[in-house]
Amino acid sequence: MAKKLVIKVTAGADAPERCSQAFTVAAVAVASGVEVSLWLTGESSWFALPGRAAEFELPHAAPLPDLVDSILAAGRITLCTQCAARREITEKDVLEGVRIAGAQVFVQEAMADDAQALVY
């Protein structure tokens, strides 16, 4: 089994089930002791901002703020550089613990020998 799970989530409120699945898998992996790196791209980029996860609703799904908190507590959340720029999001805007990085860093993480990458 891979020691690190790299998850890229491209969906936000536009595809709530896919979005929730990505955050749920990341949170479960963290709770299971797996090293997790969750990447926010596309419409999920908005969840890097304070309060945005609280606006997300999906019946029968774990609250997104709780999932974000659990991932940040023991994993890493990264906002895509280009996605941030397109939305005029800067380092000073994001939740504490969220970093902004680009495709080179994503590829480096995803291609590591001990990594498994998933895209939602």
GROMACS .gro file of N, CA, C and O in nm:
model
  480
    1MET      N    1   0.084  -0.118   0.000
    1MET     CA    2   0.000   0.000   0.000
    1MET      C    3   0.088   0.124   0.000
    1MET      O    4   0.191   0.130   0.066
    2ALA      N    5   0.045   0.226  -0.074
    2ALA     CA    6   0.119   0.352  -0.081
    2ALA      C    7   0.120   0.419   0.055
    2ALA      O    8   0.024   0.412   0.131
    3LYS      N    9   0.231   0.484   0.086
    3LYS     CA   10   0.243   0.554   0.213
    3LYS      C   11   0.187   0.694   0.205
    3LYS      O   12   0.157   0.755   0.306
    4LYS      N   13   0.171   0.748   0.085
    4LYS     CA   14   0.120   0.883   0.068
    4LYS      C   15   0.008   0.881  -0.036
    4LYS      O   16   0.020   0.817  -0.140
    5LEU      N   17  -0.100   0.954  -0.005
    5LEU     CA   18  -0.212   0.965  -0.097
    5LEU      C   19  -0.221   1.110  -0.143
    5LEU      O   20  -0.232   1.201  -0.061
    6VAL      N   21  -0.211   1.130  -0.274
    6VAL     CA   22  -0.220   1.263  -0.333
    6VAL      C   23  -0.355   1.270  -0.404
    6VAL      O   24  -0.381   1.192  -0.496
    7ILE      N   25  -0.439   1.361  -0.360
    7ILE     CA   26  -0.575   1.373  -0.415
    7ILE      C   27  -0.591   1.510  -0.477
    7ILE      O   28  -0.566   1.612  -0.411
    8LYS      N   29  -0.635   1.513  -0.600
    8LYS     CA   30  -0.669   1.640  -0.666
    8LYS      C   31  -0.820   1.645  -0.681
    8LYS      O   32  -0.880   1.556  -0.741
    9VAL      N   33  -0.879   1.748  -0.625
    9VAL     CA   34  -1.024   1.767  -0.638
    9VAL      C   35  -1.048   1.887  -0.728
    9VAL      O   36  -0.998   1.996  -0.704
   10THR      N   37  -1.121   1.862  -0.838
   10THR     CA   38  -1.148   1.966  -0.937
   10THR      C   39  -1.289   2.021  -0.923
   10THR      O   40  -1.322   2.122  -0.983
   11ALA      N   41  -1.372   1.953  -0.846
   11ALA     CA   42  -1.513   1.989  -0.834
   11ALA      C   43  -1.539   2.065  -0.705
   11ALA      O   44  -1.475   2.040  -0.604
   12GLY      N   45  -1.636   2.153  -0.712
   12GLY     CA   46  -1.680   2.226  -0.594
   12GLY      C   47  -1.831   2.213  -0.583
   12GLY      O   48  -1.887   2.105  -0.604
   13ALA      N   49  -1.898   2.324  -0.558
   13ALA     CA   50  -2.044   2.323  -0.548
   13ALA      C   51  -2.109   2.286  -0.680
   13ALA      O   52  -2.226   2.245  -0.683
   14ASP      N   53  -2.035   2.294  -0.790
   14ASP     CA   54  -2.087   2.258  -0.922
   14ASP      C   55  -2.108   2.108  -0.938
   14ASP      O   56  -2.188   2.065  -1.020
   15ALA      N   57  -2.037   2.028  -0.860
   15ALA     CA   58  -2.051   1.881  -0.862
   15ALA      C   59  -2.034   1.834  -0.717
   15ALA      O   60  -1.931   1.778  -0.680
   16PRO      N   61  -2.136   1.858  -0.634
   16PRO     CA   62  -2.120   1.837  -0.490
   16PRO      C   63  -2.086   1.695  -0.447
   16PRO      O   64  -2.008   1.677  -0.353
   17GLU      N   65  -2.140   1.595  -0.514
   17GLU     CA   66  -2.109   1.458  -0.472
   17GLU      C   67  -1.962   1.424  -0.498
   17GLU      O   68  -1.895   1.366  -0.413
   18ARG      N   69  -1.911   1.461  -0.613
   18ARG     CA   70  -1.771   1.435  -0.644
   18ARG      C   71  -1.680   1.512  -0.547
   18ARG      O   72  -1.581   1.459  -0.498
   19CYS      N   73  -1.717   1.635  -0.520
   19CYS     CA   74  -1.639   1.717  -0.427
   19CYS      C   75  -1.637   1.653  -0.289
   19CYS      O   76  -1.530   1.636  -0.228
   20SER      N   77  -1.752   1.617  -0.239
   20SER     CA   78  -1.762   1.557  -0.106
   20SER      C   79  -1.684   1.426  -0.098
   20SER      O   80  -1.619   1.397   0.003
   21GLN      N   81  -1.690   1.347  -0.204
   21GLN     CA   82  -1.616   1.220  -0.205
   21GLN      C   83  -1.466   1.243  -0.189
   21GLN      O   84  -1.399   1.172  -0.114
   22ALA      N   85  -1.414   1.343  -0.257
   22ALA     CA   86  -1.271   1.371  -0.249
   22ALA      C   87  -1.231   1.410  -0.107
   22ALA      O   88  -1.133   1.357  -0.052
   23PHE      N   89  -1.305   1.500  -0.046
   23PHE     CA   90  -1.273   1.544   0.090
   23PHE      C   91  -1.294   1.430   0.190
   23PHE      O   92  -1.215   1.415   0.283
   24THR      N   93  -1.397   1.348   0.168
   24THR     CA   94  -1.423   1.236   0.258
   24THR      C   95  -1.311   1.133   0.250
   24THR      O   96  -1.262   1.086   0.354
   25VAL      N   97  -1.268   1.098   0.130
   25VAL     CA   98  -1.159   1.002   0.114
   25VAL      C   99  -1.032   1.057   0.179
   25VAL      O  100  -0.960   0.986   0.250
   26ALA      N  101  -1.004   1.185   0.159
   26ALA     CA  102  -0.885   1.245   0.220
   26ALA      C  103  -0.893   1.239   0.373
   26ALA      O  104  -0.796   1.202   0.440
   27ALA      N  105  -1.008   1.273   0.429
   27ALA     CA  106  -1.024   1.273   0.575
   27ALA      C  107  -1.016   1.133   0.632
   27ALA      O  108  -0.954   1.111   0.738
   28VAL      N  109  -1.074   1.035   0.565
   28VAL     CA  110  -1.067   0.896   0.611
   28VAL      C  111  -0.923   0.846   0.604
   28VAL      O  112  -0.875   0.777   0.695
   29ALA      N  113  -0.854   0.881   0.499
   29ALA     CA  114  -0.714   0.840   0.487
   29ALA      C  115  -0.630   0.900   0.599
   29ALA      O  116  -0.550   0.830   0.661
   30VAL      N  117  -0.649   1.028   0.627
   30VAL     CA  118  -0.577   1.093   0.738
   30VAL      C  119  -0.607   1.021   0.869
   30VAL      O  120  -0.516   0.991   0.946
   31ALA      N  121  -0.735   0.993   0.893
   31ALA     CA  122  -0.774   0.925   1.016
   31ALA      C  123  -0.716   0.784   1.024
   31ALA      O  124  -0.698   0.731   1.134
   32SER      N  125  -0.684   0.725   0.910
   32SER     CA  126  -0.626   0.591   0.905
   32SER      C  127  -0.474   0.593   0.914
   32SER      O  128  -0.410   0.488   0.903
   33GLY      N  129  -0.417   0.711   0.926
   33GLY     CA  130  -0.273   0.722   0.940
   33GLY      C  131  -0.197   0.737   0.810
   33GLY      O  132  -0.074   0.730   0.808
   34VAL      N  133  -0.268   0.759   0.701
   34VAL     CA  134  -0.204   0.777   0.571
   34VAL      C  135  -0.161   0.922   0.557
   34VAL      O  136  -0.235   1.014   0.595
   35GLU      N  137  -0.045   0.945   0.500
   35GLU     CA  138   0.000   1.081   0.470
   35GLU      C  139  -0.081   1.130   0.350
   35GLU      O  140  -0.084   1.064   0.246
   36VAL      N  141  -0.149   1.244   0.365
   36VAL     CA  142  -0.239   1.293   0.261
   36VAL      C  143  -0.199   1.432   0.216
   36VAL      O  144  -0.169   1.519   0.296
   37SER      N  145  -0.203   1.450   0.085
   37SER     CA  146  -0.185   1.581   0.023
   37SER      C  147  -0.306   1.604  -0.066
   37SER      O  148  -0.324   1.535  -0.167
   38LEU      N  149  -0.392   1.698  -0.026
   38LEU     CA  150  -0.514   1.729  -0.100
   38LEU      C  151  -0.492   1.858  -0.179
   38LEU      O  152  -0.456   1.960  -0.121
   39TRP      N  153  -0.515   1.850  -0.309
   39TRP     CA  154  -0.497   1.964  -0.398
   39TRP      C  155  -0.632   2.019  -0.440
   39TRP      O  156  -0.718   1.945  -0.490
   40LEU      N  157  -0.652   2.149  -0.422
   40LEU     CA  158  -0.774   2.217  -0.462
   40LEU      C  159  -0.751   2.285  -0.596
   40LEU      O  160  -0.662   2.370  -0.609
   41THR      N  161  -0.830   2.247  -0.695
   41THR     CA  162  -0.820   2.304  -0.828
   41THR      C  163  -0.960   2.336  -0.879
   41THR      O  164  -1.059   2.286  -0.824
   42GLY      N  165  -0.969   2.414  -0.983
   42GLY     CA  166  -1.100   2.447  -1.040
   42GLY      C  167  -1.192   2.505  -0.934
   42GLY      O  168  -1.151   2.586  -0.851
   43GLU      N  169  -1.316   2.463  -0.936
   43GLU     CA  170  -1.416   2.519  -0.845
   43GLU      C  171  -1.393   2.485  -0.697
   43GLU      O  172  -1.443   2.554  -0.609
   44SER      N  173  -1.315   2.381  -0.670
   44SER     CA  174  -1.285   2.351  -0.529
   44SER      C  175  -1.189   2.454  -0.469
   44SER      O  176  -1.174   2.461  -0.347
   45SER      N  177  -1.128   2.536  -0.553
   45SER     CA  178  -1.035   2.638  -0.506
   45SER      C  179  -1.097   2.729  -0.400
   45SER      O  180  -1.030   2.775  -0.309
   46TRP      N  181  -1.225   2.754  -0.414
   46TRP     CA  182  -1.293   2.844  -0.321
   46TRP      C  183  -1.289   2.794  -0.177
   46TRP      O  184  -1.299   2.871  -0.082
   47PHE      N  185  -1.274   2.663  -0.157
   47PHE     CA  186  -1.272   2.607  -0.023
   47PHE      C  187  -1.142   2.635   0.052
   47PHE      O  188  -1.129   2.601   0.168
   48ALA      N  189  -1.047   2.699  -0.015
   48ALA     CA  190  -0.925   2.744   0.052
   48ALA      C  191  -0.949   2.871   0.133
   48ALA      O  192  -0.867   2.909   0.216
   49LEU      N  193  -1.064   2.934   0.111
   49LEU     CA  194  -1.095   3.060   0.178
   49LEU      C  195  -1.175   3.036   0.306
   49LEU      O  196  -1.261   2.947   0.311
   50PRO      N  197  -1.150   3.116   0.409
   50PRO     CA  198  -1.226   3.103   0.534
   50PRO      C  199  -1.376   3.117   0.509
   50PRO      O  200  -1.420   3.204   0.433
   51GLY      N  201  -1.455   3.028   0.570
   51GLY     CA  202  -1.600   3.034   0.563
   51GLY      C  203  -1.662   2.970   0.442
   51GLY      O  204  -1.782   2.941   0.442
   52ARG      N  205  -1.588   2.945   0.338
   52ARG     CA  206  -1.647   2.890   0.215
   52ARG      C  207  -1.694   2.746   0.232
   52ARG      O  208  -1.796   2.707   0.176
   53ALA      N  209  -1.622   2.665   0.307
   53ALA     CA  210  -1.664   2.526   0.328
   53ALA      C  211  -1.798   2.520   0.400
   53ALA      O  212  -1.878   2.430   0.377
   54ALA      N  213  -1.824   2.616   0.488
   54ALA     CA  214  -1.950   2.619   0.564
   54ALA      C  215  -2.071   2.644   0.473
   54ALA      O  216  -2.183   2.609   0.509
   55GLU      N  217  -2.047   2.701   0.357
   55GLU     CA  218  -2.156   2.727   0.262
   55GLU      C  219  -2.194   2.603   0.181
   55GLU      O  220  -2.299   2.601   0.117
   56PHE      N  221  -2.110   2.501   0.186
   56PHE     CA  222  -2.131   2.379   0.106
   56PHE      C  223  -2.230   2.289   0.178
   56PHE      O  224  -2.214   2.259   0.297
   57GLU      N  225  -2.331   2.243   0.106
   57GLU     CA  226  -2.430   2.152   0.163
   57GLU      C  227  -2.452   2.033   0.071
   57GLU      O  228  -2.466   2.050  -0.050
   58LEU      N  229  -2.455   1.915   0.132
   58LEU     CA  230  -2.488   1.793   0.059
   58LEU      C  231  -2.554   1.698   0.158
   58LEU      O  232  -2.491   1.660   0.258
   59PRO      N  233  -2.680   1.663   0.136
   59PRO     CA  234  -2.749   1.573   0.229
   59PRO      C  235  -2.672   1.442   0.249
   59PRO      O  236  -2.614   1.388   0.155
   60HIS      N  237  -2.672   1.396   0.372
   60HIS     CA  238  -2.612   1.268   0.412
   60HIS      C  239  -2.460   1.266   0.396
   60HIS      O  240  -2.401   1.158   0.388
   61ALA      N  241  -2.399   1.383   0.391
   61ALA     CA  242  -2.253   1.391   0.379
   61ALA      C  243  -2.199   1.459   0.504
   61ALA      O  244  -2.267   1.540   0.567
   62ALA      N  245  -2.076   1.424   0.540
   62ALA     CA  246  -2.011   1.490   0.652
   62ALA      C  247  -1.995   1.639   0.621
   62ALA      O  248  -1.972   1.676   0.505
   63PRO      N  249  -2.009   1.724   0.721
   63PRO     CA  250  -1.992   1.868   0.697
   63PRO      C  251  -1.852   1.899   0.644
   63PRO      O  252  -1.752   1.854   0.701
   64LEU      N  253  -1.845   1.974   0.536
   64LEU     CA  254  -1.718   2.004   0.473
   64LEU      C  255  -1.620   2.075   0.567
   64LEU      O  256  -1.501   2.043   0.565
   65PRO      N  257  -1.665   2.168   0.652
   65PRO     CA  258  -1.569   2.230   0.744
   65PRO      C  259  -1.499   2.128   0.835
   65PRO      O  260  -1.380   2.141   0.864
   66ASP      N  261  -1.573   2.027   0.879
   66ASP     CA  262  -1.514   1.923   0.963
   66ASP      C  263  -1.409   1.844   0.886
   66ASP      O  264  -1.303   1.809   0.941
   67LEU      N  265  -1.438   1.813   0.762
   67LEU     CA  266  -1.343   1.738   0.679
   67LEU      C  267  -1.217   1.821   0.655
   67LEU      O  268  -1.105   1.770   0.667
   68VAL      N  269  -1.235   1.948   0.623
   68VAL     CA  270  -1.120   2.036   0.600
   68VAL      C  271  -1.034   2.043   0.726
   68VAL      O  272  -0.911   2.031   0.719
   69ASP      N  273  -1.099   2.062   0.840
   69ASP     CA  274  -1.024   2.070   0.967
   69ASP      C  275  -0.943   1.943   0.994
   69ASP      O  276  -0.827   1.950   1.035
   70SER      N  277  -1.004   1.827   0.969
   70SER     CA  278  -0.933   1.702   0.996
   70SER      C  279  -0.817   1.682   0.900
   70SER      O  280  -0.711   1.631   0.938
   71ILE      N  281  -0.834   1.724   0.776
   71ILE     CA  282  -0.725   1.711   0.678
   71ILE      C  283  -0.610   1.805   0.716
   71ILE      O  284  -0.494   1.765   0.717
   72LEU      N  285  -0.643   1.929   0.751
   72LEU     CA  286  -0.539   2.025   0.789
   72LEU      C  287  -0.467   1.984   0.917
   72LEU      O  288  -0.349   2.015   0.934
   73ALA      N  289  -0.535   1.914   1.006
   73ALA     CA  290  -0.475   1.874   1.133
   73ALA      C  291  -0.361   1.774   1.115
   73ALA      O  292  -0.265   1.775   1.192
   74ALA      N  293  -0.372   1.688   1.015
   74ALA     CA  294  -0.271   1.583   1.001
   74ALA      C  295  -0.224   1.561   0.858
   74ALA      O  296  -0.145   1.472   0.831
   75GLY      N  297  -0.274   1.642   0.765
   75GLY     CA  298  -0.235   1.629   0.626
   75GLY      C  299  -0.199   1.765   0.570
   75GLY      O  300  -0.169   1.858   0.645
   76ARG      N  301  -0.205   1.776   0.440
   76ARG     CA  302  -0.170   1.903   0.375
   76ARG      C  303  -0.277   1.936   0.271
   76ARG      O  304  -0.323   1.848   0.199
   77ILE      N  305  -0.313   2.064   0.264
   77ILE     CA  306  -0.402   2.113   0.159
   77ILE      C  307  -0.327   2.218   0.080
   77ILE      O  308  -0.267   2.310   0.136
   78THR      N  309  -0.331   2.202  -0.053
   78THR     CA  310  -0.263   2.293  -0.143
   78THR      C  311  -0.362   2.349  -0.243
   78THR      O  312  -0.443   2.275  -0.300
   79LEU      N  313  -0.355   2.478  -0.265
   79LEU     CA  314  -0.435   2.544  -0.367
   79LEU      C  315  -0.348   2.565  -0.491
   79LEU      O  316  -0.236   2.615  -0.480
   80CYS      N  317  -0.400   2.526  -0.604
   80CYS     CA  318  -0.330   2.541  -0.733
   80CYS      C  319  -0.298   2.688  -0.760
   80CYS      O  320  -0.385   2.774  -0.747
   81THR      N  321  -0.174   2.715  -0.798
   81THR     CA  322  -0.129   2.851  -0.826
   81THR      C  323  -0.214   2.920  -0.932
   81THR      O  324  -0.260   3.032  -0.912
   82GLN      N  325  -0.232   2.854  -1.046
   82GLN     CA  326  -0.310   2.916  -1.154
   82GLN      C  327  -0.456   2.935  -1.116
   82GLN      O  328  -0.517   3.037  -1.149
   83CYS      N  329  -0.512   2.837  -1.046
   83CYS     CA  330  -0.651   2.847  -1.003
   83CYS      C  331  -0.669   2.963  -0.907
   83CYS      O  332  -0.769   3.035  -0.913
   84ALA      N  333  -0.574   2.981  -0.817
   84ALA     CA  334  -0.577   3.092  -0.723
   84ALA      C  335  -0.570   3.224  -0.799
   84ALA      O  336  -0.648   3.317  -0.773
   85ALA      N  337  -0.477   3.234  -0.894
   85ALA     CA  338  -0.459   3.358  -0.970
   85ALA      C  339  -0.586   3.393  -1.048
   85ALA      O  340  -0.627   3.510  -1.052
   86ARG      N  341  -0.649   3.294  -1.109
   86ARG     CA  342  -0.771   3.321  -1.186
   86ARG      C  343  -0.883   3.373  -1.098
   86ARG      O  344  -0.973   3.443  -1.145
   87ARG      N  345  -0.880   3.338  -0.970
   87ARG     CA  346  -0.984   3.380  -0.876
   87ARG      C  347  -0.937   3.496  -0.786
   87ARG      O  348  -1.004   3.533  -0.693
   88GLU      N  349  -0.819   3.546  -0.817
   88GLU     CA  350  -0.758   3.656  -0.742
   88GLU      C  351  -0.745   3.623  -0.594
   88GLU      O  352  -0.765   3.708  -0.507
   89ILE      N  353  -0.710   3.499  -0.565
   89ILE     CA  354  -0.685   3.452  -0.428
   89ILE      C  355  -0.535   3.457  -0.405
   89ILE      O  356  -0.457   3.407  -0.486
   90THR      N  357  -0.495   3.514  -0.293
   90THR     CA  358  -0.353   3.523  -0.259
   90THR      C  359  -0.325   3.447  -0.130
   90THR      O  360  -0.417   3.405  -0.060
   91GLU      N  361  -0.198   3.436  -0.096
   91GLU     CA  362  -0.155   3.367   0.027
   91GLU      C  363  -0.223   3.427   0.150
   91GLU      O  364  -0.255   3.355   0.244
   92LYS      N  365  -0.243   3.558   0.150
   92LYS     CA  366  -0.301   3.622   0.268
   92LYS      C  367  -0.451   3.593   0.281
   92LYS      O  368  -0.509   3.613   0.388
   93ASP      N  369  -0.514   3.543   0.177
   93ASP     CA  370  -0.657   3.516   0.177
   93ASP      C  371  -0.695   3.378   0.229
   93ASP      O  372  -0.807   3.358   0.276
   94VAL      N  373  -0.604   3.281   0.221
   94VAL     CA  374  -0.640   3.140   0.244
   94VAL      C  375  -0.641   3.104   0.393
   94VAL      O  376  -0.584   3.175   0.476
   95LEU      N  377  -0.705   2.993   0.422
   95LEU     CA  378  -0.706   2.938   0.557
   95LEU      C  379  -0.564   2.914   0.606
   95LEU      O  380  -0.475   2.880   0.526
   96GLU      N  381  -0.546   2.927   0.735
   96GLU     CA  382  -0.415   2.896   0.792
   96GLU      C  383  -0.382   2.750   0.764
   96GLU      O  384  -0.465   2.661   0.783
   97GLY      N  385  -0.263   2.725   0.715
   97GLY     CA  386  -0.219   2.589   0.684
   97GLY      C  387  -0.232   2.552   0.538
   97GLY      O  388  -0.176   2.451   0.496
   98VAL      N  389  -0.305   2.630   0.460
   98VAL     CA  390  -0.318   2.603   0.317
   98VAL      C  391  -0.203   2.672   0.245
   98VAL      O  392  -0.176   2.789   0.268
   99ARG      N  393  -0.137   2.597   0.158
   99ARG     CA  394  -0.030   2.656   0.078
   99ARG      C  395  -0.078   2.672  -0.066
   99ARG      O  396  -0.174   2.607  -0.108
  100ILE      N  397  -0.009   2.757  -0.140
  100ILE     CA  398  -0.036   2.773  -0.283
  100ILE      C  399   0.088   2.722  -0.356
  100ILE      O  400   0.200   2.763  -0.325
  101ALA      N  401   0.067   2.628  -0.450
  101ALA     CA  402   0.178   2.571  -0.526
  101ALA      C  403   0.128   2.529  -0.664
  101ALA      O  404   0.007   2.515  -0.686
  102GLY      N  405   0.222   2.506  -0.755
  102GLY     CA  406   0.187   2.479  -0.893
  102GLY      C  407   0.201   2.335  -0.936
  102GLY      O  408   0.231   2.245  -0.856
  103ALA      N  409   0.183   2.316  -1.065
  103ALA     CA  410   0.181   2.184  -1.125
  103ALA      C  411   0.310   2.106  -1.103
  103ALA      O  412   0.307   1.984  -1.086
  104GLN      N  413   0.423   2.174  -1.102
  104GLN     CA  414   0.550   2.105  -1.081
  104GLN      C  415   0.551   2.033  -0.946
  104GLN      O  416   0.595   1.918  -0.936
  105VAL      N  417   0.498   2.098  -0.843
  105VAL     CA  418   0.494   2.037  -0.710
  105VAL      C  419   0.395   1.921  -0.708
  105VAL      O  420   0.422   1.815  -0.651
  106PHE      N  421   0.280   1.939  -0.775
  106PHE     CA  422   0.182   1.830  -0.782
  106PHE      C  423   0.243   1.708  -0.850
  106PHE      O  424   0.232   1.595  -0.800
  107VAL      N  425   0.308   1.727  -0.963
  107VAL     CA  426   0.368   1.616  -1.037
  107VAL      C  427   0.475   1.549  -0.951
  107VAL      O  428   0.483   1.426  -0.944
  108GLN      N  429   0.556   1.627  -0.884
  108GLN     CA  430   0.660   1.571  -0.796
  108GLN      C  431   0.598   1.483  -0.687
  108GLN      O  432   0.644   1.372  -0.662
  109GLU      N  433   0.491   1.531  -0.623
  109GLU     CA  434   0.425   1.451  -0.519
  109GLU      C  435   0.361   1.326  -0.578
  109GLU      O  436   0.374   1.217  -0.522
  110ALA      N  437   0.291   1.342  -0.689
  110ALA     CA  438   0.217   1.230  -0.747
  110ALA      C  439   0.308   1.121  -0.803
  110ALA      O  440   0.271   1.003  -0.804
  111MET      N  441   0.427   1.158  -0.846
  111MET     CA  442   0.518   1.062  -0.906
  111MET      C  443   0.616   0.998  -0.808
  111MET      O  444   0.695   0.912  -0.846
  112ALA      N  445   0.608   1.036  -0.682
  112ALA     CA  446   0.696   0.976  -0.582
  112ALA      C  447   0.671   0.825  -0.576
  112ALA      O  448   0.558   0.778  -0.596
  113ASP      N  449   0.776   0.750  -0.549
  113ASP     CA  450   0.766   0.604  -0.545
  113ASP      C  451   0.663   0.553  -0.446
  113ASP      O  452   0.600   0.450  -0.469
  114ASP      N  453   0.644   0.625  -0.337
  114ASP     CA  454   0.554   0.577  -0.232
  114ASP      C  455   0.418   0.644  -0.238
  114ASP      O  456   0.343   0.644  -0.140
  115ALA      N  457   0.378   0.701  -0.354
  115ALA     CA  458   0.254   0.777  -0.364
  115ALA      C  459   0.151   0.709  -0.453
  115ALA      O  460   0.184   0.637  -0.547
  116GLN      N  461   0.027   0.733  -0.418
  116GLN     CA  462  -0.087   0.695  -0.501
  116GLN      C  463  -0.166   0.823  -0.527
  116GLN      O  464  -0.198   0.895  -0.433
  117ALA      N  465  -0.195   0.852  -0.652
  117ALA     CA  466  -0.267   0.973  -0.686
  117ALA      C  467  -0.410   0.941  -0.731
  117ALA      O  468  -0.432   0.844  -0.803
  118LEU      N  469  -0.504   1.024  -0.687
  118LEU     CA  470  -0.644   1.014  -0.726
  118LEU      C  471  -0.690   1.152  -0.773
  118LEU      O  472  -0.649   1.253  -0.716
  119VAL      N  473  -0.778   1.154  -0.873
  119VAL     CA  474  -0.834   1.280  -0.919
  119VAL      C  475  -0.986   1.269  -0.916
  119VAL      O  476  -1.043   1.173  -0.968
  120TYR      N  477  -1.047   1.367  -0.852
  120TYR     CA  478  -1.195   1.374  -0.846
  120TYR      C  479  -1.241   1.496  -0.920
  120TYR      O  480  -1.182   1.600  -0.914
   0.00000   0.00000   0.00000
